[in-house]
């Protein structure tokens, strides 16, 4: 059976699959399901979900259709027990140049408010599996916000981050003022939001917005490697660890520490915690079963 799977390099490659494996991958095969994104599974064990924004003519501007597709792909990966981490990337020129300005140009207040415009954008911040943004090129406005909804940001050395909405007579609407401020502090966030100035990958690294910077052509494979490392741990416990770290942005220190302790205690109800410690004592590699 030949199924056309799209690769990161935008090539459409025929992949031959046995009938029994078809059901497992069909979510990620082309077949016309996605217009604006390429979806695949990566890594030696096929355990890293991979989403590539693919609207090159508009520098991956985030039109409604694109966001809906990203949300669908995230849902598929959440339900796929073989996937332990997700990488989201764009092209070498642009991760995403923001919300689609042409789509927004004639919108009214009533349409935005009444239709809760942008309310479906935060899906990426609600998935349980760890998500890594691999950012090459422009990450502006909603593009920067999308990256900041991810758990880890890796940047290519030519990446540029910015919240230029002020130059369009508006302000960030998908978490830019909140997440950027938490990531880089008040002064730099204010400067970026009030001037629309961009920062480089190196500045983003210095300010804590991104964790690592790589040469442009190595970025995606490094992000996939990180995804594989995460996916080799217990998916159940990784979700708990992610929940605990995210709580640091919502709770007081005392509340956060209490939640962390409860989640820590909860790992003692899992087979994976027992396996992890037993493997250490027996000097072997742990075999996690996600339960
Ligand atoms: N929306 C729609 N189309 C966009 C776009 C966007 N955000 N960004 C770029 N494009 C389109 C351009 O209109 C152009 O299309 P045409 O060829 O049909 O004219 C194409 O992508 C290529 O763009 P440029 O010719 O402008 O390329 P450039 O290299 O000269 O400049 C850029 C690149 C600096 C990223 C510039 O395109 C730019 O400033 N884009 C807008 C960035 C921006 O303001 N983003 C914030 C949007 S608002 C927002 O995101 C709100 C929110 O909080 C959710």
GROMACS .gro file of C-alpha atoms and ligand atoms in nm:
model
  345
    1UNK     CA    1   0.000   0.000   0.000
    2UNK     CA    2   0.149   0.338  -0.094
    3UNK     CA    3   0.070   0.635   0.122
    4UNK     CA    4   0.210   0.979   0.060
    5UNK     CA    5   0.379   1.116   0.372
    6UNK     CA    6   0.514   1.468   0.357
    7UNK     CA    7   0.863   1.527   0.490
    8UNK     CA    8   1.007   1.830   0.664
    9UNK     CA    9   1.171   1.933   0.342
   10UNK     CA   10   0.829   1.972   0.183
   11UNK     CA   11   0.895   1.675  -0.043
   12UNK     CA   12   0.616   1.432  -0.100
   13UNK     CA   13   0.768   1.088  -0.065
   14UNK     CA   14   0.587   0.762  -0.130
   15UNK     CA   15   0.613   0.541   0.179
   16UNK     CA   16   0.521   0.175   0.159
   17UNK     CA   17   0.330   0.048   0.456
   18UNK     CA   18   0.188  -0.284   0.557
   19UNK     CA   19  -0.191  -0.273   0.595
   20UNK     CA   20  -0.164  -0.325   0.973
   21UNK     CA   21   0.045  -0.009   1.014
   22UNK     CA   22  -0.177   0.204   0.794
   23UNK     CA   23  -0.436   0.285   1.058
   24UNK     CA   24  -0.167   0.405   1.297
   25UNK     CA   25  -0.024   0.665   1.060
   26UNK     CA   26  -0.312   0.779   0.849
   27UNK     CA   27  -0.376   1.084   1.068
   28UNK     CA   28  -0.038   1.211   0.956
   29UNK     CA   29  -0.052   1.129   0.590
   30UNK     CA   30  -0.151   1.389   0.336
   31UNK     CA   31  -0.466   1.275   0.158
   32UNK     CA   32  -0.578   1.637   0.144
   33UNK     CA   33  -0.648   1.666   0.517
   34UNK     CA   34  -0.418   1.963   0.568
   35UNK     CA   35  -0.373   2.266   0.348
   36UNK     CA   36  -0.143   2.483   0.560
   37UNK     CA   37   0.070   2.238   0.757
   38UNK     CA   38   0.279   1.926   0.706
   39UNK     CA   39   0.240   1.660   0.969
   40UNK     CA   40   0.460   1.361   1.030
   41UNK     CA   41   0.624   1.149   1.298
   42UNK     CA   42   1.001   1.174   1.345
   43UNK     CA   43   1.280   1.014   1.544
   44UNK     CA   44   1.434   0.668   1.531
   45UNK     CA   45   1.132   0.528   1.714
   46UNK     CA   46   0.876   0.747   1.536
   47UNK     CA   47   0.781   0.889   1.874
   48UNK     CA   48   0.811   1.262   1.804
   49UNK     CA   49   0.506   1.430   1.652
   50UNK     CA   50   0.612   1.684   1.392
   51UNK     CA   51   0.415   1.983   1.269
   52UNK     CA   52   0.560   2.214   1.007
   53UNK     CA   53   0.376   2.536   0.927
   54UNK     CA   54   0.365   2.548   0.549
   55UNK     CA   55   0.218   2.867   0.409
   56UNK     CA   56   0.535   3.001   0.247
   57UNK     CA   57   0.377   3.276   0.034
   58UNK     CA   58   0.252   3.450   0.347
   59UNK     CA   59   0.557   3.371   0.564
   60UNK     CA   60   0.338   3.128   0.759
   61UNK     CA   61   0.096   3.402   0.865
   62UNK     CA   62  -0.147   3.237   1.101
   63UNK     CA   63  -0.481   3.243   0.924
   64UNK     CA   64  -0.779   3.080   1.092
   65UNK     CA   65  -0.752   2.769   0.875
   66UNK     CA   66  -0.389   2.716   0.974
   67UNK     CA   67  -0.463   2.740   1.346
   68UNK     CA   68  -0.755   2.498   1.310
   69UNK     CA   69  -0.524   2.251   1.136
   70UNK     CA   70  -0.254   2.285   1.402
   71UNK     CA   71  -0.518   2.216   1.666
   72UNK     CA   72  -0.634   1.904   1.481
   73UNK     CA   73  -0.277   1.775   1.449
   74UNK     CA   74  -0.216   1.840   1.819
   75UNK     CA   75  -0.533   1.644   1.904
   76UNK     CA   76  -0.409   1.349   1.695
   77UNK     CA   77  -0.072   1.350   1.868
   78UNK     CA   78  -0.231   1.378   2.211
   79UNK     CA   79  -0.435   1.066   2.137
   80UNK     CA   80  -0.141   0.874   1.989
   81UNK     CA   81   0.014   0.666   2.268
   82UNK     CA   82   0.331   0.623   2.062
   83UNK     CA   83   0.407   0.995   2.062
   84UNK     CA   84   0.599   1.131   2.360
   85UNK     CA   85   0.681   1.484   2.244
   86UNK     CA   86   0.584   1.723   1.968
   87UNK     CA   87   0.801   1.955   1.759
   88UNK     CA   88   0.649   2.252   1.581
   89UNK     CA   89   0.847   2.446   1.325
   90UNK     CA   90   0.814   2.667   1.019
   91UNK     CA   91   1.053   2.731   0.732
   92UNK     CA   92   1.407   2.866   0.739
   93UNK     CA   93   1.269   3.211   0.647
   94UNK     CA   94   0.979   3.226   0.889
   95UNK     CA   95   0.849   3.034   1.186
   96UNK     CA   96   0.540   3.256   1.150
   97UNK     CA   97   0.504   3.627   1.072
   98UNK     CA   98   0.204   3.665   1.300
   99UNK     CA   99  -0.172   3.659   1.271
  100UNK     CA  100  -0.294   3.706   0.914
  101UNK     CA  101  -0.317   4.082   0.877
  102UNK     CA  102  -0.515   4.056   0.553
  103UNK     CA  103  -0.772   3.837   0.725
  104UNK     CA  104  -0.794   4.083   1.017
  105UNK     CA  105  -0.788   4.408   0.819
  106UNK     CA  106  -1.163   4.462   0.795
  107UNK     CA  107  -1.277   4.288   1.112
  108UNK     CA  108  -1.498   4.491   1.345
  109UNK     CA  109  -1.491   4.505   1.723
  110UNK     CA  110  -1.830   4.331   1.728
  111UNK     CA  111  -1.695   4.042   1.522
  112UNK     CA  112  -1.382   4.009   1.736
  113UNK     CA  113  -1.560   4.033   2.070
  114UNK     CA  114  -1.874   3.845   1.967
  115UNK     CA  115  -1.677   3.568   1.798
  116UNK     CA  116  -1.410   3.551   2.072
  117UNK     CA  117  -1.139   3.605   1.809
  118UNK     CA  118  -0.816   3.419   1.894
  119UNK     CA  119  -0.981   3.213   2.167
  120UNK     CA  120  -0.895   2.888   1.986
  121UNK     CA  121  -0.528   2.987   1.956
  122UNK     CA  122  -0.417   2.863   2.295
  123UNK     CA  123  -0.467   2.491   2.231
  124UNK     CA  124  -0.091   2.442   2.215
  125UNK     CA  125  -0.062   2.561   2.574
  126UNK     CA  126  -0.316   2.303   2.691
  127UNK     CA  127  -0.174   1.980   2.550
  128UNK     CA  128  -0.028   1.741   2.806
  129UNK     CA  129   0.264   1.624   2.591
  130UNK     CA  130   0.577   1.841   2.587
  131UNK     CA  131   0.594   2.070   2.283
  132UNK     CA  132   0.918   2.212   2.141
  133UNK     CA  133   0.916   2.513   1.908
  134UNK     CA  134   1.202   2.511   1.655
  135UNK     CA  135   1.219   2.871   1.538
  136UNK     CA  136   1.408   2.977   1.227
  137UNK     CA  137   1.354   3.321   1.074
  138UNK     CA  138   1.069   3.548   1.178
  139UNK     CA  139   0.867   3.475   1.490
  140UNK     CA  140   0.659   3.791   1.501
  141UNK     CA  141   0.334   3.880   1.672
  142UNK     CA  142   0.121   3.567   1.686
  143UNK     CA  143   0.426   3.371   1.564
  144UNK     CA  144   0.623   3.472   1.871
  145UNK     CA  145   0.314   3.405   2.083
  146UNK     CA  146   0.272   3.058   1.934
  147UNK     CA  147   0.636   2.977   2.010
  148UNK     CA  148   0.592   3.104   2.366
  149UNK     CA  149   0.294   2.870   2.418
  150UNK     CA  150   0.534   2.580   2.363
  151UNK     CA  151   0.731   2.430   2.651
  152UNK     CA  152   1.078   2.470   2.507
  153UNK     CA  153   1.198   2.710   2.237
  154UNK     CA  154   1.505   2.628   2.028
  155UNK     CA  155   1.615   2.900   1.785
  156UNK     CA  156   1.816   2.900   1.465
  157UNK     CA  157   2.095   3.157   1.479
  158UNK     CA  158   1.914   3.390   1.237
  159UNK     CA  159   1.580   3.383   1.416
  160UNK     CA  160   1.413   3.711   1.508
  161UNK     CA  161   1.150   3.748   1.776
  162UNK     CA  162   0.916   4.044   1.806
  163UNK     CA  163   0.574   4.174   1.902
  164UNK     CA  164   0.522   4.439   1.632
  165UNK     CA  165   0.144   4.478   1.680
  166UNK     CA  166   0.190   4.837   1.802
  167UNK     CA  167   0.304   4.927   1.448
  168UNK     CA  168  -0.035   4.805   1.322
  169UNK     CA  169  -0.226   5.011   1.577
  170UNK     CA  170  -0.308   4.714   1.798
  171UNK     CA  171  -0.151   4.507   2.076
  172UNK     CA  172  -0.062   4.138   2.114
  173UNK     CA  173  -0.375   3.928   2.159
  174UNK     CA  174  -0.252   3.572   2.205
  175UNK     CA  175  -0.053   3.606   2.524
  176UNK     CA  176   0.238   3.822   2.404
  177UNK     CA  177   0.222   4.078   2.681
  178UNK     CA  178   0.190   3.805   2.944
  179UNK     CA  179   0.423   3.527   2.834
  180UNK     CA  180   0.695   3.756   2.699
  181UNK     CA  181   0.701   3.951   3.026
  182UNK     CA  182   0.732   3.632   3.227
  183UNK     CA  183   1.008   3.506   2.996
  184UNK     CA  184   1.230   3.814   2.955
  185UNK     CA  185   1.123   4.049   3.234
  186UNK     CA  186   0.940   4.381   3.230
  187UNK     CA  187   1.191   4.617   3.076
  188UNK     CA  188   1.270   4.418   2.761
  189UNK     CA  189   0.907   4.308   2.718
  190UNK     CA  190   0.790   4.669   2.747
  191UNK     CA  191   1.052   4.784   2.498
  192UNK     CA  192   0.954   4.516   2.246
  193UNK     CA  193   0.579   4.566   2.286
  194UNK     CA  194   0.596   4.947   2.285
  195UNK     CA  195   0.845   4.993   1.999
  196UNK     CA  196   0.779   4.682   1.791
  197UNK     CA  197   1.157   4.623   1.779
  198UNK     CA  198   1.273   4.268   1.725
  199UNK     CA  199   1.539   4.076   1.916
  200UNK     CA  200   1.789   3.831   1.766
  201UNK     CA  201   1.826   3.466   1.856
  202UNK     CA  202   2.130   3.554   2.066
  203UNK     CA  203   1.938   3.824   2.259
  204UNK     CA  204   1.650   3.580   2.301
  205UNK     CA  205   1.891   3.329   2.450
  206UNK     CA  206   2.049   3.586   2.681
  207UNK     CA  207   1.710   3.698   2.806
  208UNK     CA  208   1.581   3.346   2.869
  209UNK     CA  209   1.320   3.337   2.593
  210UNK     CA  210   1.492   3.044   2.421
  211UNK     CA  211   1.696   2.767   2.576
  212UNK     CA  212   1.939   2.693   2.292
  213UNK     CA  213   2.057   2.843   1.961
  214UNK     CA  214   2.174   2.626   1.669
  215UNK     CA  215   2.298   2.677   1.315
  216UNK     CA  216   1.996   2.722   1.088
  217UNK     CA  217   2.031   2.385   0.915
  218UNK     CA  218   2.073   2.190   1.239
  219UNK     CA  219   1.785   2.342   1.432
  220UNK     CA  220   1.508   2.101   1.338
  221UNK     CA  221   1.715   1.787   1.389
  222UNK     CA  222   1.831   1.918   1.729
  223UNK     CA  223   1.469   1.984   1.828
  224UNK     CA  224   1.374   1.632   1.719
  225UNK     CA  225   1.667   1.492   1.923
  226UNK     CA  226   1.538   1.680   2.226
  227UNK     CA  227   1.190   1.540   2.155
  228UNK     CA  228   1.332   1.187   2.135
  229UNK     CA  229   1.510   1.233   2.467
  230UNK     CA  230   1.186   1.346   2.630
  231UNK     CA  231   0.986   1.069   2.461
  232UNK     CA  232   1.223   0.804   2.597
  233UNK     CA  233   1.109   0.888   2.950
  234UNK     CA  234   0.774   0.794   3.101
  235UNK     CA  235   0.504   0.988   2.914
  236UNK     CA  236   0.287   0.979   3.223
  237UNK     CA  237   0.555   1.124   3.448
  238UNK     CA  238   0.665   1.376   3.182
  239UNK     CA  239   0.308   1.511   3.176
  240UNK     CA  240   0.320   1.548   3.554
  241UNK     CA  241   0.656   1.726   3.537
  242UNK     CA  242   0.518   1.963   3.271
  243UNK     CA  243   0.211   2.034   3.483
  244UNK     CA  244   0.432   2.114   3.782
  245UNK     CA  245   0.660   2.354   3.590
  246UNK     CA  246   0.362   2.530   3.432
  247UNK     CA  247   0.206   2.575   3.775
  248UNK     CA  248   0.499   2.802   3.860
  249UNK     CA  249   0.343   3.062   3.630
  250UNK     CA  250   0.000   3.045   3.791
  251UNK     CA  251   0.043   2.981   4.162
  252UNK     CA  252   0.213   3.132   4.464
  253UNK     CA  253   0.536   2.964   4.572
  254UNK     CA  254   0.361   2.788   4.860
  255UNK     CA  255   0.076   2.665   4.639
  256UNK     CA  256   0.319   2.559   4.368
  257UNK     CA  257   0.535   2.368   4.610
  258UNK     CA  258   0.228   2.194   4.752
  259UNK     CA  259   0.114   2.092   4.403
  260UNK     CA  260   0.463   1.972   4.317
  261UNK     CA  261   0.480   1.761   4.633
  262UNK     CA  262   0.141   1.601   4.556
  263UNK     CA  263   0.249   1.522   4.200
  264UNK     CA  264   0.580   1.385   4.332
  265UNK     CA  265   0.386   1.164   4.574
  266UNK     CA  266   0.161   1.057   4.286
  267UNK     CA  267   0.457   0.924   4.088
  268UNK     CA  268   0.481   0.659   4.362
  269UNK     CA  269   0.149   0.523   4.236
  270UNK     CA  270   0.302   0.452   3.895
  271UNK     CA  271   0.483   0.144   3.764
  272UNK     CA  272   0.726   0.375   3.589
  273UNK     CA  273   0.857   0.529   3.912
  274UNK     CA  274   0.919   0.178   4.049
  275UNK     CA  275   1.087   0.072   3.723
  276UNK     CA  276   1.305   0.386   3.711
  277UNK     CA  277   1.444   0.339   4.060
  278UNK     CA  278   1.476  -0.039   4.025
  279UNK     CA  279   1.667   0.003   3.698
  280UNK     CA  280   1.906   0.244   3.870
  281UNK     CA  281   1.971  -0.001   4.152
  282UNK     CA  282   2.014  -0.289   3.905
  283UNK     CA  283   2.248  -0.075   3.691
  284UNK     CA  284   2.040  -0.111   3.372
  285UNK     CA  285   1.839   0.120   3.148
  286UNK     CA  286   1.484   0.179   3.262
  287UNK     CA  287   1.206   0.041   3.041
  288UNK     CA  288   0.913   0.273   3.092
  289UNK     CA  289   0.564   0.156   2.999
  290UNK     CA  290   0.378   0.481   3.063
  291UNK     CA  291   0.173   0.344   3.348
  292LIG     N1  292  -0.024   3.857   0.757
  292LIG     C1  293  -0.053   3.840   0.626
  292LIG     N2  294   0.041   3.838   0.530
  292LIG     C2  295   0.169   3.850   0.568
  292LIG     C3  296   0.205   3.866   0.703
  292LIG     C4  297   0.102   3.867   0.799
  292LIG     N3  298   0.128   3.876   0.932
  292LIG     N4  299   0.340   3.878   0.709
  292LIG     C5  300   0.385   3.870   0.584
  292LIG     N5  301   0.282   3.852   0.499
  292LIG     C6  302   0.287   3.837   0.352
  292LIG     C7  303   0.313   3.974   0.286
  292LIG     O1  304   0.193   4.046   0.275
  292LIG     C8  305   0.371   3.928   0.155
  292LIG     O2  306   0.263   3.885   0.073
  292LIG     P1  307   0.250   3.944  -0.078
  292LIG     O3  308   0.374   3.893  -0.148
  292LIG     O4  309   0.123   3.884  -0.126
  292LIG     O5  310   0.251   4.092  -0.066
  292LIG     C9  311   0.451   3.804   0.191
  292LIG     O6  312   0.400   3.759   0.317
  292LIG    C10  313   0.599   3.831   0.209
  292LIG     O7  314   0.613   3.938   0.303
  292LIG     P2  315   0.702   4.068   0.276
  292LIG     O8  316   0.703   4.098   0.130
  292LIG     O9  317   0.654   4.173   0.366
  292LIG    O10  318   0.845   4.011   0.315
  292LIG     P3  319   0.967   4.093   0.378
  292LIG    O11  320   1.081   3.999   0.381
  292LIG    O12  321   0.985   4.223   0.308
  292LIG    O13  322   0.924   4.128   0.530
  292LIG    C11  323   0.833   4.079   0.746
  292LIG    C12  324   0.904   4.023   0.620
  292LIG    C13  325   0.923   4.173   0.819
  292LIG    C14  326   0.801   3.957   0.834
  292LIG    C15  327   0.703   4.151   0.704
  292LIG    O14  328   0.629   4.067   0.618
  292LIG    C16  329   0.615   4.189   0.819
  292LIG    O15  330   0.641   4.287   0.885
  292LIG     N6  331   0.505   4.113   0.841
  292LIG    C17  332   0.408   4.146   0.942
  292LIG    C18  333   0.458   4.113   1.081
  292LIG    C19  334   0.355   4.153   1.184
  292LIG    O16  335   0.319   4.269   1.196
  292LIG     N7  336   0.305   4.055   1.262
  292LIG    C20  337   0.205   4.079   1.363
  292LIG    C21  338   0.068   4.050   1.311
  292LIG     S1  339  -0.059   4.093   1.426
  292LIG    C22  340  -0.068   3.968   1.535
  292LIG    O17  341   0.001   3.870   1.525
  292LIG    C23  342  -0.169   3.984   1.645
  292LIG    C24  343  -0.164   3.880   1.752
  292LIG    O18  344  -0.119   3.906   1.860
  292LIG    C25  345  -0.220   3.747   1.730
   0.00000   0.00000   0.00000
